[in-house]
Short mmCIF file of C-alpha atoms and ligand atoms in Angstrom, two decimals:
data_model
loop_
_atom_site.label_atom_id
_atom_site.label_comp_id
_atom_site.label_asym_id
_atom_site.label_seq_id
_atom_site.Cartn_x
_atom_site.Cartn_y
_atom_site.Cartn_z
CA MET N 25 -42.96 75.61 -30.36
CA ARG N 26 -41.86 78.46 -28.13
CA LEU N 27 -44.96 77.96 -26.02
CA LEU N 28 -44.13 74.28 -25.54
CA TRP N 29 -40.57 75.19 -24.49
CA ALA N 30 -41.81 77.73 -22.00
CA PHE N 31 -44.28 75.22 -20.60
CA SER N 32 -41.69 72.50 -20.08
CA ALA N 33 -39.32 74.99 -18.46
CA LEU N 34 -42.08 75.94 -16.06
CA LEU N 35 -42.77 72.27 -15.31
CA PHE N 36 -39.06 71.66 -14.70
CA SER N 37 -38.72 74.54 -12.27
CA LEU N 38 -41.86 73.41 -10.43
CA GLN N 39 -40.42 69.92 -10.06
CA GLN N 40 -37.15 71.35 -8.75
CA ALA N 41 -38.99 73.47 -6.23
CA SER N 42 -41.02 70.54 -4.95
CA ALA N 43 -37.93 68.28 -4.74
CA GLU N 44 -36.23 70.85 -2.53
CA THR N 45 -39.08 71.15 -0.08
CA GLU N 46 -40.66 67.70 -0.24
CA PRO N 47 -40.33 65.82 3.05
CA VAL N 48 -37.93 62.91 2.66
CA ILE N 49 -36.67 60.29 5.08
CA VAL N 50 -33.18 59.12 4.20
CA ILE N 51 -32.52 55.61 5.52
CA ASP N 52 -29.17 53.99 6.24
CA PRO N 53 -28.56 51.21 5.42
CA LYS N 54 -31.08 50.53 2.64
CA GLU N 55 -31.33 46.87 3.64
CA VAL N 56 -29.67 44.48 6.10
CA PHE N 57 -28.85 40.84 5.50
CA ASN N 58 -26.16 38.35 6.40
CA GLN N 59 -25.28 40.40 9.50
CA THR N 60 -25.33 39.47 13.17
CA SER N 61 -26.12 43.00 14.37
CA ALA N 62 -27.25 46.27 12.78
CA THR N 63 -27.70 49.99 13.42
CA LEU N 64 -30.66 51.45 11.55
CA SER N 65 -30.97 55.20 11.04
CA CYS N 66 -33.51 57.60 9.58
CA ASN N 67 -32.86 61.26 8.71
CA PHE N 68 -35.99 63.32 8.09
CA THR N 69 -35.55 66.38 5.88
CA ASN N 70 -38.04 69.10 5.02
CA PRO N 71 -40.91 68.14 7.31
CA THR N 72 -44.07 70.05 6.36
CA SER N 73 -45.03 70.51 10.00
CA PRO N 74 -43.09 70.32 13.28
CA VAL N 75 -42.17 66.82 14.42
CA THR N 76 -43.48 66.00 17.90
CA GLY N 77 -42.04 62.54 18.40
CA THR N 78 -40.49 59.41 16.90
CA HIS N 79 -40.71 55.66 17.26
CA TRP N 80 -39.75 52.44 15.45
CA LYS N 81 -41.94 49.59 14.33
CA LYS N 82 -41.21 45.94 13.60
CA ASN N 83 -43.55 44.14 11.20
CA GLY N 84 -46.08 46.94 11.71
CA LYS N 85 -46.03 46.76 15.52
CA ILE N 86 -44.69 49.68 17.57
CA ILE N 87 -41.55 48.88 19.59
CA GLU N 88 -42.60 50.54 22.87
CA SER N 89 -39.04 51.11 24.11
CA THR N 90 -38.27 53.32 21.10
CA LYS N 91 -41.08 55.84 21.73
CA LYS N 92 -39.60 59.32 22.13
CA GLN N 93 -41.22 62.74 22.46
CA SER N 94 -38.93 65.26 20.77
CA GLY N 95 -38.62 67.42 17.71
CA GLU N 96 -35.51 65.55 16.54
CA LEU N 97 -35.32 64.76 12.83
CA TYR N 98 -32.86 61.92 13.25
CA THR N 99 -33.45 58.58 14.93
CA VAL N 100 -31.36 55.43 15.39
CA HIS N 101 -32.37 51.88 16.32
CA ILE N 102 -29.75 49.31 17.27
CA ILE N 103 -30.39 45.56 16.87
CA PRO N 104 -27.62 43.83 18.84
CA LYS N 105 -28.57 40.31 17.74
CA ILE N 106 -30.43 39.85 14.47
CA GLU N 107 -30.85 36.05 14.58
CA ALA N 108 -34.38 36.01 16.02
CA ASN N 109 -35.02 39.74 15.45
CA SER N 110 -35.10 40.03 11.71
CA GLY N 111 -38.15 41.83 10.36
CA ARG N 112 -39.54 44.68 8.34
CA TYR N 113 -38.57 47.70 10.45
CA SER N 114 -39.73 51.27 10.00
CA CYS N 115 -39.08 54.63 11.61
CA VAL N 116 -42.00 56.96 12.21
CA PHE N 117 -41.85 60.75 12.63
CA LEU N 118 -45.02 62.07 14.27
CA SER N 119 -46.51 65.38 13.14
CA THR N 120 -49.78 66.56 11.62
CA SER N 121 -48.70 64.53 8.59
CA PRO N 122 -46.73 61.58 9.98
CA ALA N 123 -43.92 60.13 7.87
CA GLU N 124 -42.70 56.54 7.80
CA GLU N 125 -39.87 54.75 5.99
CA PHE N 126 -39.01 51.04 5.88
CA ILE N 127 -35.74 49.10 6.28
CA GLU N 128 -35.79 45.35 5.71
CA VAL N 129 -33.62 43.38 8.12
CA LYS N 130 -33.29 39.91 6.67
CA SER N 131 -31.91 36.71 8.14
CA PRO N 132 -31.90 33.02 7.31
CA PRO N 133 -34.82 31.14 8.88
CA HIS N 134 -35.04 30.55 12.60
CA ILE N 135 -37.65 27.85 13.23
CA THR N 136 -38.89 26.32 16.47
CA ALA N 137 -41.36 23.59 17.31
CA HIS N 138 -44.44 24.77 19.20
CA LYS N 139 -43.87 21.70 21.41
CA HIS N 140 -40.80 19.48 21.03
CA SER N 141 -42.77 16.46 22.15
CA GLU N 142 -46.44 15.74 21.55
CA ASN N 143 -48.59 13.02 23.14
CA ALA N 144 -51.79 11.76 21.56
CA ASN N 145 -54.13 8.79 21.90
CA GLU N 146 -54.58 5.99 19.42
CA ASN N 147 -57.44 6.68 16.95
CA ASP N 148 -57.35 10.42 17.82
CA LYS N 149 -55.55 13.04 15.78
CA ALA N 150 -52.32 14.91 16.48
CA VAL N 151 -51.44 18.48 15.50
CA LEU N 152 -47.73 19.28 15.19
CA THR N 153 -46.83 22.96 14.74
CA CYS N 154 -43.64 24.79 13.80
CA ASP N 155 -43.15 28.57 14.08
CA PHE N 156 -41.12 30.77 11.73
CA HIS N 157 -39.37 33.63 13.53
CA SER N 158 -37.48 35.29 10.69
CA TYR N 159 -37.86 37.83 7.94
CA PRO N 160 -38.39 37.34 5.02
CA PHE N 161 -41.30 35.13 6.10
CA ALA N 162 -41.63 31.53 4.97
CA THR N 163 -42.31 31.04 1.28
CA ASP N 164 -42.52 27.26 1.57
CA TRP N 165 -42.92 24.52 4.17
CA THR N 166 -42.25 20.78 3.97
CA TRP N 167 -42.93 18.07 6.54
CA PHE N 168 -40.95 14.84 6.85
CA LYS N 169 -41.39 11.64 8.82
CA ILE N 170 -38.02 10.35 9.98
CA SER N 171 -37.72 6.59 9.97
CA GLU N 172 -34.91 4.33 11.15
CA GLY N 173 -31.44 5.34 10.00
CA ASP N 174 -32.43 9.03 9.60
CA VAL N 175 -34.35 8.32 6.40
CA LYS N 176 -36.61 11.25 5.49
CA MET N 177 -40.00 10.59 3.97
CA SER N 178 -41.71 13.66 2.58
CA ILE N 179 -45.35 13.96 3.64
CA SER N 180 -47.91 15.02 1.04
CA ASN N 181 -50.82 17.25 1.91
CA GLY N 182 -54.46 16.32 1.59
CA THR N 183 -54.40 12.55 2.09
CA LYS N 184 -56.70 10.68 4.45
CA LYS N 185 -53.88 10.54 6.97
CA TYR N 186 -52.18 13.91 6.62
CA SER N 187 -53.18 17.50 6.11
CA ILE N 188 -50.86 20.50 6.21
CA LYS N 189 -51.88 24.07 7.04
CA SER N 190 -49.20 26.66 6.35
CA THR N 191 -48.92 30.42 6.74
CA PRO N 192 -45.85 32.65 6.31
CA TYR N 193 -45.47 32.49 10.13
CA ASN N 194 -46.19 28.85 10.99
CA SER N 195 -47.13 25.42 9.68
CA SER N 196 -49.23 22.65 11.21
CA LEU N 197 -49.24 18.98 10.31
CA ILE N 198 -52.47 17.21 11.26
CA ILE N 199 -52.21 13.42 11.51
CA SER N 200 -55.57 11.61 11.67
CA ASP N 201 -56.60 8.21 12.98
CA LEU N 202 -53.37 7.67 14.92
CA ASN N 203 -51.86 4.24 15.30
CA ASN N 204 -48.60 2.85 16.67
CA GLU N 205 -46.77 3.37 13.40
CA ASP N 206 -47.41 7.13 13.52
CA ALA N 207 -45.25 7.47 16.64
CA GLY N 208 -41.77 8.81 16.04
CA GLU N 209 -39.91 11.84 14.78
CA TYR N 210 -41.19 14.48 12.41
CA ASN N 211 -39.19 17.33 10.86
CA CYS N 212 -40.63 20.57 9.52
CA THR N 213 -38.54 22.56 7.06
CA GLY N 214 -39.31 26.19 6.29
CA VAL N 215 -37.69 28.21 3.54
CA ASN N 216 -37.17 31.91 2.89
CA ASP N 217 -35.06 33.86 0.38
CA LEU N 218 -31.93 33.17 2.42
CA GLY N 219 -32.32 29.41 2.73
CA PRO N 220 -33.97 26.60 4.71
CA ALA N 221 -34.10 25.63 8.38
CA THR N 222 -35.55 22.65 10.22
CA ALA N 223 -37.09 21.82 13.58
CA LYS N 224 -37.87 18.41 15.07
CA ILE N 225 -40.99 17.16 16.88
CA ASN N 226 -41.35 13.82 18.63
CA LEU N 227 -44.82 12.20 18.58
CA ARG N 228 -45.85 9.61 21.16
CA VAL N 229 -49.00 7.58 20.55
CA ARG N 230 -50.69 6.09 23.61
CA SER N 231 -52.49 2.82 23.06
CA ARG N 232 -56.19 2.79 23.97
CA LEU N 233 -55.46 -0.39 25.92
CA ALA N 234 -52.66 1.31 27.84
CA ALA N 235 -55.08 2.68 30.43
CA LEU N 236 -56.63 -0.76 30.73
CA TRP N 237 -53.41 -2.74 31.25
CA PRO N 238 -53.17 -2.29 35.05
CA PHE N 239 -56.80 -3.37 35.40
CA LEU N 240 -56.30 -6.38 33.12
CA GLY N 241 -53.20 -7.24 35.16
CA ILE N 242 -55.20 -7.34 38.38
CA VAL N 243 -57.93 -9.45 36.75
CA ALA N 244 -55.31 -11.90 35.45
CA GLU N 245 -53.70 -12.06 38.89
CA VAL N 246 -57.04 -12.84 40.54
CA ILE N 247 -57.84 -15.56 37.98
CA ILE N 248 -54.43 -17.21 38.48
CA LEU N 249 -54.77 -17.01 42.26
CA VAL N 250 -58.26 -18.52 42.22
CA THR N 251 -57.11 -21.31 39.89
CA ILE N 252 -54.14 -22.15 42.11
CA ILE N 253 -56.33 -22.25 45.22
CA PHE N 254 -58.92 -24.36 43.42
CA ILE N 255 -56.34 -26.91 42.21
CA TYR N 256 -54.70 -27.04 45.63
CA GLU N 257 -58.04 -27.61 47.31
CA LYS N 258 -58.94 -30.40 44.85
CA ARG N 259 -55.63 -32.13 45.49
CA ARG N 260 -56.00 -31.79 49.22
CA LYS N 261 -59.46 -33.48 49.46
CA PRO N 262 -58.40 -37.19 49.31
CA ASP N 263 -55.73 -36.55 51.96
CA GLU N 264 -58.23 -34.93 54.32
CA ILE N 265 -60.04 -38.26 54.92
CA THR N 266 -56.82 -40.00 55.96
CA ASP N 267 -55.81 -36.98 58.07
CA ASP N 268 -58.61 -37.96 60.49
CA ASP N 269 -56.90 -41.28 60.97
CA ASP N 270 -53.95 -39.73 62.77
CA SER N 271 -51.43 -42.22 61.55
CA GLY N 272 -48.15 -41.85 59.56
CA ALA N 273 -47.59 -41.50 55.81
CA ALA N 274 -50.38 -41.85 53.28
CA PRO N 275 -49.45 -45.26 51.76
CA LEU N 276 -49.09 -46.73 55.24
CA LYS N 277 -52.41 -45.23 56.25
CA SER N 278 -54.24 -46.84 53.40
CA ASN N 279 -52.51 -50.11 54.32
CA SER N 280 -53.55 -49.74 57.92
CA ALA N 281 -57.09 -48.91 56.76
CA THR N 282 -57.29 -52.09 54.70
CA ASN N 283 -55.69 -53.99 57.55
CA HIS N 284 -58.45 -52.80 59.86
CA LYS N 285 -61.04 -53.91 57.36
CA GLU N 286 -59.36 -57.28 56.93
CA LYS N 287 -59.24 -57.69 60.69
CA ASN N 288 -62.93 -56.83 60.96
CA VAL N 289 -63.79 -59.29 58.20
CA ARG N 290 -61.70 -61.94 59.88
CA GLN N 291 -63.27 -61.17 63.23
CA ARG N 292 -66.76 -61.40 61.70
CA ASN N 293 -65.81 -64.65 59.96
CA SER N 294 -64.45 -66.11 63.15
CA ASN N 295 -67.60 -65.06 64.95
C1 NAG H 28 -22.92 35.88 3.91
O1 NAG H 28 -22.27 35.22 5.00
C2 NAG H 28 -21.49 34.12 4.62
C3 NAG H 28 -20.99 33.45 5.86
O2 NAG H 28 -21.12 34.23 6.98
C4 NAG H 28 -20.37 34.60 3.71
O3 NAG H 28 -19.60 33.51 3.29
C5 NAG H 28 -20.99 35.30 2.49
O4 NAG H 28 -19.95 35.82 1.70
C6 NAG H 28 -21.88 36.42 2.91
N1 NAG H 28 -22.55 36.96 1.74
C7 NAG H 28 -22.67 38.25 1.53
C8 NAG H 28 -23.36 38.67 0.30
O5 NAG H 28 -22.22 39.08 2.30
C1 NAG H 29 -29.44 64.54 7.70
O1 NAG H 29 -29.52 65.02 6.35
C2 NAG H 29 -29.13 66.37 6.22
C3 NAG H 29 -29.40 66.78 4.79
O2 NAG H 29 -29.07 65.81 3.87
C4 NAG H 29 -27.66 66.48 6.56
O3 NAG H 29 -27.25 67.80 6.44
C5 NAG H 29 -27.48 66.00 8.00
O4 NAG H 29 -26.10 66.00 8.33
C6 NAG H 29 -28.04 64.61 8.21
N1 NAG H 29 -28.01 64.31 9.62
C7 NAG H 29 -27.44 63.21 10.09
C8 NAG H 29 -27.46 63.06 11.55
O5 NAG H 29 -26.92 62.39 9.35
C1 NAG H 30 -53.54 21.28 2.04
O1 NAG H 30 -54.78 20.90 1.51
C2 NAG H 30 -55.87 21.67 2.02
C3 NAG H 30 -57.15 21.12 1.46
O2 NAG H 30 -56.93 20.08 0.57
C4 NAG H 30 -55.69 23.13 1.67
O3 NAG H 30 -56.73 23.89 2.22
C5 NAG H 30 -54.36 23.61 2.21
O4 NAG H 30 -54.11 24.94 1.81
C6 NAG H 30 -53.22 22.72 1.73
N1 NAG H 30 -52.02 23.14 2.42
C7 NAG H 30 -50.88 23.33 1.78
C8 NAG H 30 -49.73 23.71 2.63
O5 NAG H 30 -50.77 23.23 0.58
C1 NAG H 31 -50.36 30.58 12.63
O1 NAG H 31 -50.26 31.95 12.30
C2 NAG H 31 -51.52 32.57 12.09
C3 NAG H 31 -51.24 33.98 11.63
O2 NAG H 31 -50.41 34.66 12.50
C4 NAG H 31 -52.33 32.53 13.38
O3 NAG H 31 -53.59 33.13 13.17
C5 NAG H 31 -52.51 31.09 13.79
O4 NAG H 31 -53.18 31.03 15.01
C6 NAG H 31 -51.18 30.39 13.89
N1 NAG H 31 -51.40 28.99 14.11
C7 NAG H 31 -50.89 28.33 15.15
C8 NAG H 31 -51.22 26.89 15.24
O5 NAG H 31 -50.19 28.88 15.98
C1 NAG H 32 -34.44 16.60 11.67
O1 NAG H 32 -34.27 17.83 12.31
C2 NAG H 32 -33.24 17.87 13.29
C3 NAG H 32 -33.30 19.21 13.96
O2 NAG H 32 -33.15 20.25 13.05
C4 NAG H 32 -31.91 17.60 12.60
O3 NAG H 32 -30.89 17.60 13.56
C5 NAG H 32 -31.98 16.26 11.91
O4 NAG H 32 -30.79 16.05 11.18
C6 NAG H 32 -33.15 16.20 10.96
N1 NAG H 32 -33.24 14.87 10.44
C7 NAG H 32 -33.13 14.60 9.14
C8 NAG H 32 -33.19 13.17 8.75
O5 NAG H 32 -33.00 15.49 8.32
#
């Protein structure tokens, strides 16, 4: 019993000793959300070896402008506008045993369309993509086709027509075998812990015939022209004979022609 007591006392004092000397980074604040700007700070206590520099990271990537060579044990990073800069931030103290601590800066989703307007050909496929710029990353994506009167029609994944590929950072809607009815507006909605947001993409579908129309137009024009000329020529032919007669109007001409004939007949008869 006494041995057990002595042992636990020893354990307790060991724990106390290690707590006093263990390197710790104290962060302030613990987490950021629902703010438009933020000041993140890290205070490094009891480093085991001298600190040679500090920097900050966002989503695991070093923020170059924050790199600093110094033995300071305190570092601050200011985010003036969180909207499109939310992320999982961390401060890093460089030494023989580097130390890192994380601060989550959360914001409601900020979503943009890769391209606001997409053009594709009939019978081809179209790929519409939306990007998620916020932290926490997207937990869910939904795509809608917007029909007349702002009516939303939810698009299901894995049909012959539609397939949806989503990651926490983006989502793509692939529309196969395009036809005229696929043209129009599509909305992508992404959701994170703090709510949803939506972006809009306009799809234009070019008809296969569209490229042919000017050519068909010229062909039609030529056919009409040829027909008109042909008809005109046909109508002109009977007149051409009388033209050689160099007399007045057509009915008179034919009269004069018959008169000539009659005269000739009469002359022959009289002969
Ligand atoms: C978040 O912001 C909204 C509007 O800016 C406010 O109404 C709400 O109280 C805030 N929530 C928290 C937890 O601060
Ligand atoms: C960092 O923490 C130490 C120990 O808790 C404290 O004495 C010191 O004032 C802090 N430094 C800053 C800049 O907050
Ligand atoms: C859609 O379906 C395909 C295959 O059926 C699958 O690989 C993909 O993960 C699905 N996408 C979503 C967002 O569920
Ligand atoms: C979506 O995000 C993933 C992961 O970052 C990336 O590999 C992929 O290329 C992105 N897709 C598009 C269409 O941008
Ligand atoms: C589609 O998204 C746009 C842009 O976010 C939005 O203004 C519009 O109201 C959405 N349409 C519908 C029917 O939700």
